[in-house]
Structures are given as C-alpha cells and as structure tokens.
Amino acid sequence: MIDSVVSATAGPGILGLVTVFVLAAFVGYEVVSKVPSILHTPLMSGSNAIHGIILVGTMLVLGEAHGAAQLTLGFIAVVLATLNVVGGFVVTDRMLEMFKTRPTPGPRGEEAKAGPETTTRAAGPGAGGGTGKS
Amino acid sequence: MSRGTATDLVYLLAIIGFILALKALSSPRHARRGNLLGAAGMVIAVAWTFSEPSVYSHTRNLVLIVVAMVIGTAIGMPAARFVKMTAMPQMVACFNGVGGGAAALVSITEFIALSHKSIALYKVGEVLFGVVVGSVSLSGSAVAFAKLQELMTGRPVTYPGQQAVNAAIAVGIVGLVAAVVATASTPLLAVVLGLSLVLGVVFVLPVGGADTPVLISLLNSFTGLAVAASGFTLNSDLLIVAGTLVGASGMLLTRMMSAAMGRSLPNILFSAFGSVITAGTGPDAEGRTVRSGTPEDIAVLLAYARKVAIVPGYGLAVAQGQHAARELADALSGRGVEVYYAIHPVAGRMPGHMNVLLAEANVPYDQLEEMDQANLEMPTTDVALVVGANDTVNPAANNTPGSPIYGMPIVHADEAHNIVFLKRSMRPGFAGIDNELLYDPKTTMLFGDAKDSLTKLVAAVNAA
C-alpha cells in the first residue's frame, strides 16, 4: 500500500502536493536568477547532486520490496542514486576547491557587475598584475 | 512529538539546506559553502530515513540497502576524486544519467508493487511521468557522455526524416502511456520504458558536441522533474521539493547557458548545429594563404609587446597546457608586459570550465577577464595569443548571417594588432566551421600541441 511506504510523510492529499510543487518551482527559479557565467558549471553540478535525493526514495522502495523483481530493481536504484549523490557532491566540491585559497574569488571582469560586496577585492594580495617573476 | 512530525521537521531542514545551497552556489564567494550545505542536507535526510520502520523492519532489505550504498560509494567516490578537470562535463553527465535511472526505477518498482491493487489514475500517471522522463534523462546523458568522451563523433548525427521519426516516437510514447493508464499492464510499461530510452538517444543525437553542455543542463533539469514525479508517487514532500528545485533552476540555467552562446534553446535542440561544415567560408575561400612562424619569431613579438591577451580554449585544456600558459604569462610579466586572459563564457566545454582549469594552474584571478571586459581592451592589445580556441574567436559569428554560430558573442581577437594562433592543425573547431581569422594577414600560426608550443615560447621569451 502506497501510504504505508511513506506513512510518515503522507499528509496532505494530491492538491497539497501540487501546491508544494508549484511553490518549489518558483523558489527554484528565483534562487538562481543571478548566477554569473563562471558558476554555471558548478551550479549545474551542484544541483545535479541535489536531485540525488532520489536516494531517499530508493531506500524506502527497497526497504518494502518483495520478490526478486522488486528487490533487484530496488537494489540497482539504490546503487545508482548513491552514485549520483556521492559523485555529484564530490565533483562539485573539486570544482569549487579551485576558488578557495584566494582572497579574490572571482575574475576582474565581474567586479563591475557584482556590486559593492566585491569592491574591496582589488586590495587583496595578488591583485594588480605582474605577480610572477620568470 | 510523533515520528511523523519529527520526520517532517528533519526533511524540512534538508530542504532548507538545498535551497540555501542553490542560493550560495550562485555567488563565487559562497559557492563552496553552498555545496557543503547541500551535502549536509543530503546526509541528514538519508540518515533519518534509516530510522523509518519501512526501511529497517526487514533485515534482508536493510542489508541490501547498505550493500548497495557501499557499492555506489565505492564506484562514485574514486570516479569523482580522480577524474581529470578536463573530463568534468562528461562526469556530470554520467552522474546525472544515473540519477535519472534511479528515479525511473523507483517509479517502475512502485508500479509493480501497486499493480495488484486498484489505484487512482493520477497515481499511474505520476509513475509513467517518472519512468518516461527518468529514462530519457538516462539514455540522453549516456549519449552526451559518449560525445564528450569522444567515444562517438561530436558532430550532429542526422538522417533523412529525423524530426518525423523523433516526433513519431514521442507520439507513440504518449499513446502507450494512455494505454497503460487504462490497463495498468506491466508488459506495456516495459514498452514505454524501452521507447523512452530510445527517445533519449534520438533526442541527443542531432545536438552538436559544442552544445552538449546546454543539453546536459536540460537533462539535469529533467532528472529533477523525474525525481519530483517519484515524490508524488511516494507522497514525499522532500522529493517533490528537491526535485522541483532542480527542475526549475535547471530550466533557467539551461536558458542562461544558451543565452551565453547567443542561441535559443529550440535552435540548439533541433537545428543540427554544425552539420554545415563550411558555412563560414567567405568569397575568398580559395587560394588563401596561412602564415606560420617559428617559436622564436612569436616570442619576439610577445616579449616586445606592451599588452598581450591570452585567449584560452579547449585545446589548451586537452593538452593540459594551463600550467605552461601561466609560465608564459609570468615570463612576459617579468619583462614588464601586461598580460591578461580573455575568457569566453563557454570556453572549454562548459560555461566556467576555463576559469576552473586556470585556477588549477594558480593563475591570479585579477588576470582573468570576462569576455565583455576583454573586448573593451582588445583594440589596445598588441598581441592576442589564441591557445587552442577557434569558434569562440570566429568573426563569422558577427559577420556571416548564414553561419551556424551567427549571433554568438565572441572574443574580438580580430581587433588586436596581431593575432597568434597556437593550434594543432587547420582543422575547424568543435562547431565544425571554418575560421577566416586563420587567414587574416595579421595572423601568425604556430602549429603543434598547445603545451609543447607554450613551453617552446617560454624558453624563447626567456632567451629574447
């Protein structure tokens, strides 16, 4: 019985779920509306990791699975979802690691658009060009 | 507090984590923290789910869950840790595909579990939506992976009547979905699954390699929607919200990416970009000459310039030449030459890819210029050194209306006083079109692997 699978979260009827869906769609759209192009790839990768939440769904399904067919499908589903979660977050972190050690986390071209928050960047070490000596 | 309330609260925390994660990922300053917030949300959601009676009450099933998670981690962790930075895009495609596959499997398994009972029609509809969208995402990502990994051609794959065939498959799926809703037949569901996998393949085949990142973003969004559909099936707010967040933000991100390439999404998906190999060829197509120089010639040009722009492209990334590029920049700066990098938003294979690669080579951020800024400086730049880039500096995007890349913003390397191309051959770029800039009288070519050429230039500059 479907309701027993996730009895804990089965609250509102279908209309309640649709409401949640619509609100989440607006939030998702608004929350990334100002992402600079250098972060397009990490953002894609990060949101890719977030849909790994299907792992919770696969756990619930495999937990209740009966018979060889359901057990096999559920098992594969958990493996794939775990891959999605682990790989997604680790790859994203590796991309973003590149931004970590520097006091000026963004290219110069962005300062003009990024607003007051970033105007102090040029004062950081490494600014001003000519950093290397041959 | 009842278990149900506690679960709702924990899942609400996870949801807040995901929203804050997406928010933080949109700013360079907090991006890494954002990813960690998302991971934290995931960990608490998954950990709490172990306390669900439906998960732990059958010991055999619980063991299977743990074993499956260990296997997934054992594969995913090293794959993600050791993948080369240049191979990131296909890795994202891969992780996205398996997510879509998992969502489809959840829907299928639920369908089998439910098939003995009388269930509401909309439930069957949700299941089918999850199966169709999840499978399209899975097989589409697999093809995108193959294109980026160069297991198959990056060119669009086209055949006569392609649009009609694709449309027929899509219509067939819709018809079968209606039939499954009416009959709740499992064999029919298998046919829907098979056709959806085929649709994912034929949907991606005609998209050119250069556009694949946009496509991955779209498929990422699809997977989010498939996860949301699974959430409806399982009555889980958590899955609905997280899946929809990704679905909606992914849709917007896809549009922003195509805008960065100056194209519309339908144009990318359906126009078989790049199938016209010579669309950029001007009237002087024949008898054009190319000037090539020695590393020493070019080193002198660079060493005695006042301002040099390095325009990196995927060739630099493939050759792992980003460290050599930085050495050259350092050698030039050491001689008092002003050096900056002109970064096209889609340089490399994904937006932002090049910034990541250069950051890996410790290139100072203040030397990186986004395209618009770089284009302002280009007319006062003495030498534009184009390393392994082609399409992103192709003037055809500005002046050849028939060209497949017409309208794409480019780095105006053509406005610099001199242009130097480091390129392996005269072969066209990823988009498969000719570049008239290679034949420009201001242009000097240095053929060879980008890293080798850069290393030779460093030596020659130091000797100059």
Coordinates of N, CA and C in Angstrom, one line a residue, chain B residues 112-314:
Chain B
I112 N 5.1 -1.9 -10.1 CA 4.9 -3.3 -9.9 C 4.3 -3.6 -8.5
A113 N 4.7 -2.9 -7.5 CA 4.2 -3.1 -6.2 C 2.7 -2.7 -6.1
L114 N 2.3 -1.7 -6.9 CA 0.9 -1.3 -6.9 C 0.0 -2.0 -7.8
S115 N 0.6 -2.8 -8.7 CA -0.2 -3.3 -9.8 C -1.3 -4.3 -9.4
H116 N -1.1 -4.8 -8.2 CA -2.2 -5.8 -7.8 C -3.4 -5.1 -7.2
K117 N -3.2 -3.8 -7.0 CA -4.3 -3.1 -6.3 C -5.0 -2.1 -7.2
S118 N -6.2 -1.7 -6.8 CA -6.8 -0.7 -7.6 C -6.3 0.7 -7.1
I119 N -5.7 1.4 -8.0 CA -5.1 2.7 -7.6 C -5.7 3.8 -8.5
A120 N -5.6 5.0 -7.9 CA -6.1 6.2 -8.6 C -5.4 6.4 -10.0
L121 N -6.1 6.8 -10.9 CA -5.5 7.1 -12.3 C -4.3 8.0 -12.2
Y122 N -4.4 9.1 -11.4 CA -3.3 10.0 -11.4 C -2.1 9.4 -10.8
K123 N -2.2 8.4 -10.0 CA -1.0 7.7 -9.5 C -0.3 7.0 -10.6
V124 N -1.0 6.4 -11.5 CA -0.4 5.7 -12.6 C 0.3 6.8 -13.5
G125 N -0.4 7.9 -13.6 CA 0.2 9.0 -14.4 C 1.5 9.5 -13.9
E126 N 1.6 9.6 -12.6 CA 2.8 10.1 -11.9 C 3.9 9.1 -12.2
V127 N 3.6 7.8 -12.0 CA 4.5 6.7 -12.2 C 5.1 6.8 -13.6
L128 N 4.2 7.0 -14.6 CA 4.6 7.0 -16.0 C 5.5 8.2 -16.3
F129 N 5.1 9.3 -15.8 CA 5.9 10.5 -16.0 C 7.3 10.3 -15.5
G130 N 7.4 9.7 -14.3 CA 8.7 9.4 -13.7 C 9.5 8.4 -14.6
V131 N 8.9 7.4 -15.1 CA 9.5 6.4 -16.0 C 10.0 7.1 -17.3
V132 N 9.1 7.8 -17.9 CA 9.5 8.4 -19.2 C 10.6 9.4 -19.1
V133 N 10.4 10.4 -18.2 CA 11.4 11.5 -18.1 C 12.7 10.9 -17.5
G134 N 12.6 10.1 -16.5 CA 13.9 9.5 -16.0 C 14.6 8.7 -17.0
S135 N 14.0 7.9 -17.9 CA 14.7 7.1 -18.9 C 15.2 8.0 -20.0
V136 N 14.5 9.0 -20.4 CA 15.0 10.0 -21.4 C 16.3 10.6 -20.8
S137 N 16.3 11.0 -19.6 CA 17.5 11.6 -19.0 C 18.6 10.6 -18.9
L138 N 18.3 9.3 -18.6 CA 19.4 8.3 -18.5 C 20.0 8.1 -19.9
S139 N 19.2 7.7 -20.9 CA 19.9 7.4 -22.2 C 20.4 8.6 -22.8
G140 N 19.7 9.8 -22.7 CA 20.3 11.0 -23.2 C 21.6 11.4 -22.6
S141 N 21.8 11.2 -21.3 CA 23.0 11.5 -20.7 C 24.1 10.6 -21.2
A142 N 23.7 9.3 -21.4 CA 24.7 8.3 -21.9 C 25.3 8.8 -23.2
V143 N 24.4 9.2 -24.1 CA 24.9 9.7 -25.4 C 25.7 10.9 -25.3
A144 N 25.3 11.9 -24.4 CA 26.1 13.1 -24.2 C 27.4 12.7 -23.7
F145 N 27.5 11.8 -22.8 CA 28.8 11.3 -22.2 C 29.6 10.8 -23.4
A146 N 29.1 9.9 -24.2 CA 29.8 9.3 -25.3 C 30.4 10.4 -26.2
K147 N 29.6 11.5 -26.5 CA 30.0 12.6 -27.3 C 31.2 13.3 -26.7
L148 N 31.1 13.6 -25.4 CA 32.1 14.4 -24.8 C 33.4 13.6 -24.6
Q149 N 33.2 12.3 -24.3 CA 34.3 11.4 -24.1 C 35.0 11.1 -25.4
E150 N 34.3 11.5 -26.5 CA 34.8 11.2 -27.9 C 34.8 9.7 -28.2
L151 N 33.8 9.0 -27.5 CA 33.6 7.6 -27.9 C 32.8 7.5 -29.2
M152 N 32.2 8.6 -29.5 CA 31.5 8.8 -30.8 C 31.7 10.2 -31.4
T153 N 31.3 10.4 -32.6 CA 31.5 11.7 -33.1 C 30.8 12.8 -32.4
G154 N 31.5 14.0 -32.3 CA 30.9 15.1 -31.6 C 29.9 15.8 -32.5
R155 N 30.0 15.5 -33.8 CA 29.2 16.1 -34.8 C 27.7 15.7 -34.6
P156 N 26.8 16.6 -35.1 CA 25.4 16.1 -35.0 C 25.2 14.9 -35.9
V157 N 24.4 13.9 -35.4 CA 24.1 12.8 -36.2 C 22.7 13.0 -36.8
T158 N 22.7 13.1 -38.1 CA 21.4 13.4 -38.8 C 21.1 12.3 -39.8
Y159 N 19.9 12.2 -40.1 CA 19.4 11.3 -41.2 C 18.1 11.8 -41.7
P160 N 17.7 11.4 -42.9 CA 16.5 12.0 -43.5 C 15.3 11.6 -42.7
G161 N 14.4 12.6 -42.5 CA 13.2 12.3 -41.8 C 13.4 12.2 -40.3
Q162 N 14.5 12.7 -39.8 CA 14.8 12.6 -38.4 C 13.7 13.2 -37.5
Q163 N 13.4 14.4 -37.8 CA 12.4 15.1 -37.0 C 11.1 14.3 -36.9
A164 N 10.7 13.7 -38.1 CA 9.4 13.0 -38.2 C 9.5 11.7 -37.3
V165 N 10.7 11.0 -37.4 CA 10.9 9.8 -36.6 C 10.8 10.1 -35.1
N166 N 11.5 11.2 -34.7 CA 11.5 11.6 -33.3 C 10.1 11.9 -32.9
A167 N 9.4 12.7 -33.7 CA 8.0 13.0 -33.3 C 7.2 11.8 -33.2
A168 N 7.4 10.8 -34.1 CA 6.6 9.6 -34.1 C 6.8 8.8 -32.8
I169 N 8.1 8.8 -32.4 CA 8.4 8.1 -31.1 C 7.7 8.8 -30.0
A170 N 7.8 10.1 -29.9 CA 7.2 10.8 -28.8 C 5.7 10.6 -28.8
V171 N 5.1 10.6 -30.0 CA 3.6 10.4 -30.0 C 3.3 9.0 -29.6
G172 N 4.1 8.0 -30.0 CA 3.9 6.6 -29.7 C 4.0 6.5 -28.1
I173 N 4.9 7.2 -27.5 CA 5.0 7.1 -26.0 C 3.7 7.6 -25.4
V174 N 3.3 8.8 -25.9 CA 2.1 9.4 -25.3 C 0.9 8.4 -25.4
G175 N 0.8 7.8 -26.6 CA -0.3 6.8 -26.8 C -0.2 5.6 -25.9
L176 N 1.0 5.1 -25.8 CA 1.2 4.0 -24.9 C 0.9 4.3 -23.4
V177 N 1.3 5.5 -23.1 CA 1.1 6.0 -21.7 C -0.4 6.0 -21.4
A178 N -1.2 6.4 -22.3 CA -2.6 6.4 -22.2 C -3.1 5.0 -22.0
A179 N -2.5 4.1 -22.8 CA -2.9 2.7 -22.8 C -2.6 2.1 -21.4
V180 N -1.4 2.4 -20.9 CA -1.0 1.9 -19.6 C -1.9 2.4 -18.5
V181 N -2.2 3.7 -18.6 CA -3.1 4.3 -17.6 C -4.5 3.5 -17.6
A182 N -4.9 3.2 -18.8 CA -6.2 2.5 -18.9 C -6.2 1.0 -18.4
T183 N -5.0 0.3 -18.7 CA -5.0 -1.1 -18.5 C -4.1 -1.5 -17.3
A184 N -3.2 -0.6 -16.8 CA -2.3 -0.9 -15.8 C -1.5 -2.2 -16.1
S185 N -1.1 -2.3 -17.4 CA -0.4 -3.5 -17.9 C 1.1 -3.4 -17.7
T186 N 1.7 -4.3 -17.1 CA 3.2 -4.2 -16.9 C 4.0 -4.4 -18.2
P187 N 3.6 -5.4 -19.0 CA 4.3 -5.5 -20.3 C 4.3 -4.2 -21.1
L188 N 3.1 -3.5 -21.1 CA 3.1 -2.3 -21.8 C 4.0 -1.2 -21.2
L189 N 4.1 -1.3 -19.9 CA 5.0 -0.3 -19.2 C 6.5 -0.6 -19.7
A190 N 6.8 -1.9 -19.9 CA 8.1 -2.2 -20.4 C 8.4 -1.6 -21.8
V191 N 7.3 -1.6 -22.6 CA 7.4 -1.0 -23.9 C 7.7 0.5 -23.8
V192 N 6.9 1.2 -22.9 CA 7.1 2.6 -22.7 C 8.5 2.9 -22.2
L193 N 9.0 2.0 -21.3 CA 10.4 2.2 -20.9 C 11.4 2.1 -22.0
G194 N 11.2 1.1 -22.9 CA 12.1 0.9 -24.0 C 12.1 2.1 -24.9
L195 N 10.8 2.5 -25.3 CA 10.7 3.6 -26.2 C 11.3 4.9 -25.6
S196 N 11.1 5.1 -24.3 CA 11.6 6.3 -23.7 C 13.2 6.3 -23.8
L197 N 13.8 5.2 -23.6 CA 15.2 5.1 -23.7 C 15.6 5.5 -25.1
V198 N 14.9 4.9 -26.1 CA 15.2 5.3 -27.5 C 15.0 6.8 -27.7
L199 N 14.0 7.4 -27.2 CA 13.7 8.8 -27.4 C 14.9 9.6 -26.8
G200 N 15.4 9.2 -25.7 CA 16.6 9.9 -25.1 C 17.7 9.9 -26.1
V201 N 18.0 8.8 -26.7 CA 19.1 8.7 -27.7 C 18.8 9.6 -28.9
V202 N 17.7 9.4 -29.5 CA 17.4 10.2 -30.7 C 17.3 11.7 -30.5
F203 N 16.9 12.0 -29.3 CA 16.8 13.4 -28.9 C 18.2 14.1 -28.8
V204 N 19.2 13.4 -28.4 CA 20.5 13.9 -28.2 C 21.4 13.8 -29.5
L205 N 21.1 12.8 -30.3 CA 22.0 12.6 -31.5 C 22.2 13.8 -32.3
P206 N 21.1 14.5 -32.7 CA 21.4 15.7 -33.6 C 22.0 16.9 -32.9
V207 N 22.2 16.9 -31.6 CA 22.8 18.1 -31.0 C 24.3 18.0 -31.1
G208 N 24.9 19.1 -31.6 CA 26.4 19.1 -31.8 C 27.1 19.1 -30.5
G209 N 28.4 18.6 -30.6 CA 29.2 18.5 -29.4 C 29.4 19.8 -28.7
A210 N 29.5 20.9 -29.4 CA 29.7 22.2 -28.7 C 28.5 22.6 -27.9
D211 N 27.3 22.1 -28.2 CA 26.1 22.4 -27.5 C 25.8 21.4 -26.4
T212 N 26.6 20.3 -26.3 CA 26.3 19.3 -25.3 C 26.1 19.8 -23.9
P213 N 26.9 20.7 -23.4 CA 26.8 21.2 -22.1 C 25.4 21.8 -21.8
V214 N 24.8 22.5 -22.8 CA 23.5 23.0 -22.6 C 22.5 21.9 -22.4
L215 N 22.8 20.9 -23.3 CA 21.9 19.7 -23.2 C 22.0 19.0 -21.9
I216 N 23.2 18.9 -21.3 CA 23.3 18.2 -20.0 C 22.6 19.0 -19.0
S217 N 22.6 20.3 -19.1 CA 21.9 21.1 -18.1 C 20.4 20.8 -18.3
L218 N 19.9 20.7 -19.5 CA 18.5 20.4 -19.7 C 18.1 19.0 -19.1
L219 N 19.0 18.0 -19.4 CA 18.7 16.7 -18.9 C 18.8 16.7 -17.4
N220 N 19.6 17.5 -16.8 CA 19.7 17.7 -15.4 C 18.4 18.1 -14.8
S221 N 17.8 19.1 -15.5 CA 16.5 19.6 -15.1 C 15.4 18.5 -15.2
F222 N 15.5 17.7 -16.3 CA 14.6 16.6 -16.5 C 14.7 15.6 -15.3
T223 N 15.9 15.3 -14.9 CA 16.1 14.4 -13.8 C 15.4 14.9 -12.6
G224 N 15.6 16.2 -12.4 CA 14.9 16.9 -11.2 C 13.4 16.6 -11.3
L225 N 12.8 16.8 -12.5 CA 11.4 16.6 -12.6 C 11.0 15.1 -12.4
A226 N 11.8 14.2 -12.9 CA 11.5 12.8 -12.7 C 11.5 12.5 -11.2
V227 N 12.5 13.1 -10.5 CA 12.6 12.9 -9.0 C 11.3 13.5 -8.3
A228 N 10.8 14.6 -8.8 CA 9.6 15.2 -8.3 C 8.4 14.3 -8.5
A229 N 8.4 13.6 -9.7 CA 7.3 12.7 -10.0 C 7.4 11.5 -9.0
S230 N 8.6 11.0 -8.8 CA 8.7 9.9 -7.8 C 8.2 10.4 -6.4
G231 N 8.4 11.7 -6.1 CA 8.0 12.2 -4.9 C 6.4 12.2 -4.8
F232 N 5.8 12.5 -5.9 CA 4.3 12.4 -5.9 C 3.9 10.9 -5.7
T233 N 4.6 10.0 -6.4 CA 4.2 8.6 -6.2 C 4.4 8.1 -4.8
L234 N 5.5 8.6 -4.1 CA 5.7 8.1 -2.8 C 5.1 9.1 -1.7
N235 N 4.4 10.1 -2.1 CA 3.8 11.1 -1.2 C 4.9 11.7 -0.4
S236 N 6.0 12.1 -1.0 CA 7.1 12.6 -0.2 C 7.3 14.1 -0.6
D237 N 7.0 15.0 0.3 CA 7.3 16.4 0.1 C 8.8 16.7 -0.2
L238 N 9.6 15.9 0.5 CA 11.1 16.1 0.4 C 11.5 15.9 -1.1
L239 N 11.1 14.8 -1.7 CA 11.5 14.5 -3.1 C 10.8 15.5 -4.0
I240 N 9.6 15.9 -3.7 CA 8.9 16.8 -4.6 C 9.6 18.2 -4.6
V241 N 10.0 18.7 -3.4 CA 10.6 20.0 -3.3 C 12.0 19.9 -3.9
A242 N 12.8 19.0 -3.5 CA 14.2 18.9 -4.0 C 14.2 18.7 -5.5
G243 N 13.4 17.8 -6.0 CA 13.3 17.5 -7.5 C 12.9 18.8 -8.2
T244 N 11.8 19.4 -7.7 CA 11.3 20.6 -8.4 C 12.3 21.8 -8.4
L245 N 13.0 21.9 -7.2 CA 14.0 23.0 -7.2 C 15.0 22.8 -8.3
V246 N 15.5 21.6 -8.5 CA 16.5 21.3 -9.5 C 15.8 21.4 -10.9
G247 N 14.6 21.0 -11.0 CA 13.9 21.1 -12.3 C 13.8 22.5 -12.7
A248 N 13.3 23.4 -11.8 CA 13.1 24.8 -12.2 C 14.4 25.6 -12.4
S249 N 15.3 25.4 -11.4 CA 16.6 26.1 -11.5 C 17.4 25.6 -12.8
G250 N 17.2 24.3 -13.0 CA 17.9 23.7 -14.2 C 17.4 24.3 -15.5
M251 N 16.1 24.5 -15.5 CA 15.5 25.1 -16.7 C 16.0 26.5 -17.0
L252 N 16.1 27.3 -15.9 CA 16.6 28.7 -16.0 C 18.0 28.7 -16.4
L253 N 18.8 27.8 -15.7 CA 20.2 27.7 -16.0 C 20.5 27.3 -17.5
T254 N 19.6 26.4 -18.0 CA 19.8 26.0 -19.4 C 19.5 27.2 -20.3
R255 N 18.5 28.0 -20.0 CA 18.3 29.2 -20.8 C 19.4 30.2 -20.7
M256 N 20.0 30.4 -19.5 CA 21.1 31.3 -19.4 C 22.3 30.8 -20.2
M257 N 22.5 29.5 -20.1 CA 23.7 28.9 -20.9 C 23.5 29.2 -22.4
S258 N 22.3 28.9 -22.9 CA 22.1 29.1 -24.3 C 22.2 30.6 -24.7
A259 N 21.8 31.4 -23.7 CA 21.9 32.9 -24.0 C 23.4 33.3 -24.1
A260 N 24.2 32.6 -23.2 CA 25.6 32.9 -23.3 C 26.2 32.5 -24.6
M261 N 25.6 31.6 -25.3 CA 26.1 31.2 -26.6 C 25.3 32.0 -27.7
G262 N 24.5 32.9 -27.3 CA 23.7 33.7 -28.3 C 22.7 32.9 -29.1
R263 N 22.2 31.8 -28.6 CA 21.3 31.0 -29.3 C 20.1 30.7 -28.4
S264 N 19.0 30.3 -29.1 CA 17.8 29.9 -28.3 C 17.9 28.4 -28.1
L265 N 17.1 27.9 -27.1 CA 17.1 26.5 -26.8 C 16.6 25.6 -28.0
P266 N 15.4 26.0 -28.6 CA 15.0 25.2 -29.7 C 16.0 25.1 -30.8
N267 N 16.7 26.2 -31.0 CA 17.7 26.3 -32.1 C 18.8 25.3 -31.8
I268 N 19.2 25.2 -30.5 CA 20.2 24.2 -30.1 C 19.7 22.8 -30.3
L269 N 18.5 22.5 -29.9 CA 18.0 21.2 -29.9 C 17.6 20.6 -31.2
F270 N 17.1 21.5 -32.1 CA 16.5 21.0 -33.3 C 17.2 21.4 -34.6
S271 N 18.3 22.3 -34.5 CA 18.8 22.8 -35.8 C 20.0 22.0 -36.3
A272 N 20.4 21.0 -35.7 CA 21.6 20.2 -36.1 C 22.7 21.1 -36.4
F273 N 23.1 21.9 -35.3 CA 24.2 22.8 -35.3 C 25.5 22.1 -35.8
G274 N 26.1 22.8 -36.8 CA 27.5 22.3 -37.1 C 27.4 21.3 -38.3
S275 N 26.2 21.0 -38.8 CA 26.2 20.0 -39.8 C 26.7 20.6 -41.1
V276 N 26.6 22.0 -41.2 CA 27.1 22.7 -42.4 C 28.6 23.0 -42.1
I277 N 29.5 22.2 -42.7 CA 30.9 22.3 -42.3 C 31.5 23.6 -42.8
T278 N 31.1 24.1 -43.9 CA 31.9 25.3 -44.5 C 31.0 26.5 -44.6
A279 N 30.0 26.6 -43.7 CA 29.2 27.8 -43.8 C 29.9 29.1 -43.6
G280 N 31.0 29.1 -42.9 CA 31.7 30.3 -42.6 C 32.7 30.7 -43.7
T281 N 32.7 30.0 -44.8 CA 33.7 30.3 -45.8 C 33.2 31.5 -46.6
G282 N 34.1 32.4 -46.7 CA 33.8 33.7 -47.4 C 34.1 33.5 -48.9
P283 N 34.0 34.7 -49.6 CA 34.2 34.7 -51.0 C 35.7 34.3 -51.4
D284 N 36.6 34.5 -50.4 CA 38.0 34.3 -50.7 C 38.4 32.8 -50.3
A285 N 37.4 31.9 -50.5 CA 37.7 30.6 -50.0 C 38.9 29.9 -50.6
E286 N 39.1 30.2 -51.8 CA 40.2 29.5 -52.5 C 41.5 30.4 -52.5
G287 N 42.6 29.7 -52.6 CA 43.9 30.4 -52.7 C 44.2 31.3 -51.5
R288 N 43.6 31.0 -50.3 CA 44.0 31.7 -49.2 C 45.3 31.2 -48.6
T289 N 46.1 32.0 -48.1 CA 47.4 31.5 -47.5 C 47.4 31.7 -46.0
V290 N 48.1 30.9 -45.4 CA 48.3 30.9 -44.0 C 49.7 31.2 -43.7
R291 N 50.0 32.1 -42.7 CA 51.3 32.4 -42.4 C 51.7 31.7 -41.1
S292 N 52.7 30.9 -41.1 CA 53.1 30.3 -39.9 C 54.5 30.8 -39.5
G293 N 54.7 30.8 -38.2 CA 56.0 31.4 -37.7 C 56.7 30.4 -36.8
T294 N 58.0 30.7 -36.5 CA 58.7 29.8 -35.5 C 58.4 30.3 -34.1
P295 N 58.7 29.5 -33.1 CA 58.5 30.0 -31.7 C 59.3 31.2 -31.5
E296 N 60.5 31.3 -32.1 CA 61.4 32.5 -31.8 C 60.8 33.8 -32.4
D297 N 60.2 33.7 -33.6 CA 59.5 34.9 -34.2 C 58.5 35.4 -33.2
I298 N 57.7 34.4 -32.8 CA 56.5 34.8 -32.0 C 56.9 35.3 -30.6
A299 N 58.0 34.7 -30.1 CA 58.5 35.1 -28.8 C 58.9 36.5 -28.8
V300 N 59.6 37.0 -29.9 CA 60.0 38.4 -30.0 C 58.8 39.3 -30.1
L301 N 57.8 38.8 -30.9 CA 56.5 39.6 -31.0 C 55.9 39.8 -29.6
L302 N 55.9 38.7 -28.8 CA 55.3 38.8 -27.5 C 56.2 39.6 -26.5
A303 N 57.5 39.4 -26.5 CA 58.3 39.9 -25.5 C 58.4 41.4 -25.6
Y304 N 58.2 42.0 -26.8 CA 58.4 43.4 -27.0 C 57.0 44.1 -27.2
A305 N 55.9 43.3 -26.8 CA 54.6 43.9 -26.8 C 54.4 44.7 -25.5
R306 N 53.4 45.6 -25.5 CA 53.1 46.2 -24.2 C 52.0 45.4 -23.5
K307 N 51.0 44.9 -24.4 CA 49.9 44.3 -23.7 C 49.6 43.0 -24.5
V308 N 49.5 41.9 -23.9 CA 49.2 40.6 -24.5 C 47.9 40.0 -23.9
A309 N 47.0 39.6 -24.8 CA 45.9 38.8 -24.3 C 46.0 37.4 -24.6
I310 N 45.9 36.5 -23.6 CA 45.9 35.1 -23.9 C 44.4 34.6 -24.0
V311 N 44.0 34.1 -25.1 CA 42.7 33.6 -25.3 C 42.7 32.1 -25.3
P312 N 42.3 31.5 -24.1 CA 42.4 30.1 -24.0 C 41.2 29.4 -24.5
G313 N 41.3 28.2 -25.0 CA 40.2 27.4 -25.5 C 40.4 25.9 -25.1
Y314 N 39.5 25.1 -25.6 CA 39.6 23.7 -25.1 C 40.9 23.0 -25.5

